[in-house]
XYZ file of C-alpha atoms in Angstrom:
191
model
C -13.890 7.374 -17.165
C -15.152 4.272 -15.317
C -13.449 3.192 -12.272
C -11.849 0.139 -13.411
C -10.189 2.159 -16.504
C -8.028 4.352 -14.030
C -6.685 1.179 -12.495
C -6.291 -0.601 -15.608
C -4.307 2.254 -16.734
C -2.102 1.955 -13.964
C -0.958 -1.525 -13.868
C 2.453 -1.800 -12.698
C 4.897 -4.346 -10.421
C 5.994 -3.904 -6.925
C 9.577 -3.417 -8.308
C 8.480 -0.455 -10.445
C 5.746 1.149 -7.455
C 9.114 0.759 -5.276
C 11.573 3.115 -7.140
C 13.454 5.446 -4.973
C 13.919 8.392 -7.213
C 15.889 10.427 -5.099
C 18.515 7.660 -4.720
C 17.747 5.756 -8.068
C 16.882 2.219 -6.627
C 14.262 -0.012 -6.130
C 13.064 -1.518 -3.003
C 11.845 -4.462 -4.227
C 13.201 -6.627 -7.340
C 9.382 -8.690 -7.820
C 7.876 -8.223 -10.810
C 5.527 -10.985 -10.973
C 2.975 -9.834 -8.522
C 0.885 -7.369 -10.194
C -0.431 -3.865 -8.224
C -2.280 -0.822 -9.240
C 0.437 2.236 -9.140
C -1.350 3.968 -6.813
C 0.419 7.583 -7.404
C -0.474 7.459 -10.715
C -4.081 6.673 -10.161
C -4.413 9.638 -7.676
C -3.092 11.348 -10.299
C -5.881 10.848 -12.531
C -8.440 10.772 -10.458
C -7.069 14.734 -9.389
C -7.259 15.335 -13.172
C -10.873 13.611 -13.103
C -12.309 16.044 -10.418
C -9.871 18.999 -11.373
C -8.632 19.175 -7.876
C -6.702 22.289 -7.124
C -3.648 19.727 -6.013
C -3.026 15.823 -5.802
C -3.823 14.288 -2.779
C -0.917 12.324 -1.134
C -1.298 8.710 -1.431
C 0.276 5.153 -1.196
C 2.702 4.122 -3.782
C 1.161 0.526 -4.280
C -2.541 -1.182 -4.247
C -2.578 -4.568 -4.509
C -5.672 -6.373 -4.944
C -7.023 -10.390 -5.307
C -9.935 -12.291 -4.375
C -8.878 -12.292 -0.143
C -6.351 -9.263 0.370
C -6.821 -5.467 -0.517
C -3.341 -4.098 0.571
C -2.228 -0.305 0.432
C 1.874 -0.101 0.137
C 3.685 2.489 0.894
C 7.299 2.084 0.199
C 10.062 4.362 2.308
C 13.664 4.379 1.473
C 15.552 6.388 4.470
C 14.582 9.053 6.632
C 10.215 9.247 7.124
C 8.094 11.796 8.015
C 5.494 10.110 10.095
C 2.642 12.907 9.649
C 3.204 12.373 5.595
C 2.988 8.554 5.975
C -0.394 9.254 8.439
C -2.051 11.642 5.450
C -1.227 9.422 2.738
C -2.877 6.657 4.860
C -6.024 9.138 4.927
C -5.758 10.075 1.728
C -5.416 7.055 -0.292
C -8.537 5.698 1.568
C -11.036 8.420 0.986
C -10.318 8.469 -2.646
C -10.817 4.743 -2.693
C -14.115 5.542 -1.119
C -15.278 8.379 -3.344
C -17.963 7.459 -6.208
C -16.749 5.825 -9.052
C -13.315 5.073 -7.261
C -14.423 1.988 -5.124
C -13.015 -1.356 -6.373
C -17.231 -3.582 -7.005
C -15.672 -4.207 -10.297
C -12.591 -6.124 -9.022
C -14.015 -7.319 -5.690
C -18.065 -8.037 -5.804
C -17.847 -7.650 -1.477
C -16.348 -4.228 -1.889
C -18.152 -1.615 -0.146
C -16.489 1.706 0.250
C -17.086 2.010 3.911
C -14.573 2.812 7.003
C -16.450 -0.741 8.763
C -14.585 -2.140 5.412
C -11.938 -0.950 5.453
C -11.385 -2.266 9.279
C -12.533 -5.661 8.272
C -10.998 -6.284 4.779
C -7.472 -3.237 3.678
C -4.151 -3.162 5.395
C -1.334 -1.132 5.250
C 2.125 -1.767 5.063
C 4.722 0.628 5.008
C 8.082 -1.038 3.775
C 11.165 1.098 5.426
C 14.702 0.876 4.985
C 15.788 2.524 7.983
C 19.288 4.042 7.467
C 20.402 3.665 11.240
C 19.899 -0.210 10.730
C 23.169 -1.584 12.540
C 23.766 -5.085 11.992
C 25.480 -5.107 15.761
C 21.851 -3.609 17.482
C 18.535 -4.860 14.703
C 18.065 -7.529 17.102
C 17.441 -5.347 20.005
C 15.497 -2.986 17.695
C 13.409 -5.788 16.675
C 12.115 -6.628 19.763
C 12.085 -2.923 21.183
C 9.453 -2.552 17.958
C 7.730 -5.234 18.653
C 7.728 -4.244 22.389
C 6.045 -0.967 21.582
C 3.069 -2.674 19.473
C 4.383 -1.758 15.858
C 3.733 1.732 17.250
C 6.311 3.435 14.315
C 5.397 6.768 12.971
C 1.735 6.579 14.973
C 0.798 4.088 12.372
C -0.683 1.978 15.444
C -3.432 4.219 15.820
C -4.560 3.351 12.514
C -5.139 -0.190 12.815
C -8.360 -0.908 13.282
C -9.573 2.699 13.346
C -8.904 2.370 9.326
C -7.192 -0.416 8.110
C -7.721 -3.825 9.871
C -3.558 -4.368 10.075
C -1.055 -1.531 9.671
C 2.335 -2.917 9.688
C 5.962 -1.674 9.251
C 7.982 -3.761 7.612
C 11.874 -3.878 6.500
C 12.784 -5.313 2.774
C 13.571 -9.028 3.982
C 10.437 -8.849 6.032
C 8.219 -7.807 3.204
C 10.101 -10.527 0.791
C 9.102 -13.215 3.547
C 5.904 -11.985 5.111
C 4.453 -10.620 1.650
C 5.591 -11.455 -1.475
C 6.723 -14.868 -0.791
C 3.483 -15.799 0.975
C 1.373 -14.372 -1.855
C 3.226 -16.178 -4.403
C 2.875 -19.643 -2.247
C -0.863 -18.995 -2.018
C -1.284 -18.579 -5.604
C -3.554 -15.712 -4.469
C -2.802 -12.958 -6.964
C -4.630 -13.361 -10.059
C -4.745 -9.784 -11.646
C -8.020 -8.659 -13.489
C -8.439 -8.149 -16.961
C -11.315 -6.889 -18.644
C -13.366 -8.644 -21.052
């Protein structure tokens, strides 16, 4: 199976890739902006290779002509060494043969000195000991400490040239919003 037909496969929405099963909700309500369920593509790239088990992985890629973004949706408590290996994971899969993304993006190269230049992360938490009467101090007490939540900082620019942690409202503004002002997501379709 070609590269491009495990992605294609997997076409989904941010509202679907951000379904909480556990608690039966989504995390985000967009469904215009289209990303490659990236669960689902591990998935078949594990039955591709007949791995013994699935790696871990992001829930979300999305992809257009200027962004490559890994998502990684959390709803409540996080294990920070999960969120590290599915940073890891989703990666080196993206950088194994016949996984790499030349047939969206003709200045993909599946290379770390890539990766640093051209994929972020963002992990979109919704942090159950949010208080109303203390997220302003916790704002600035995050940004004080460099975005440093669940050793994600380490990551940035080791793998991923921005690693960022973001709550819903942030990712509405920061993300979604500014991708849908940019006209910037244009999904691919084959011919």
């Amino acid at each position: 199976m070609a590269p491009e037909e495990i992605y294609l496969n997997h076409r989904s929405t941010l509202k679907q890739t951000s379904f909480d099963s556990d608690n039966k909700v989504y995390m985000v309500e967009d469904e215009t902006i289209p990303v490659y369920d990236y669960d689902d593509v591990m998935g078949a790239y594990s039955s591709r290779e007949h791995l013994q088990y699935t790696p871990c992985s992001n829930d979300a890629l999305y992809v257009d002509d200027g962004h490559i973004t890994f998502i990684e949706f959390k709803n409540g408590k996080v294990n920070p060494k999960n969120i590290i290996q599915k940073a890891y994971d989703s990666l080196l899969v993206l950088f194994d043969h016949d996984m790499g993304l030349e047939w969206r993006r003709t200045d993909f190269c599946a290379n770390i000195s890539f990766s640093r230049q051209n994929i972020d992360l963002i992990v979109v938490w919704d942090d159950p000991d949010d208080d109303p009467r203390t997220a302003a101090r916790n704002k600035i007490s995050n940004h004080v400490r460099g975005k440093g939540q669940f050793g994600l900082s380490e990551l940035k620019r080791y793998l991923y040239k921005d690693v960022r942690v973001m709550s819903k409202a942030e990712f509405q503004r920061e993300f979604i919003e500014r991708i849908k002002k940019n006209g910037m997501w244009r999904e691919y379709t084959k011919a």
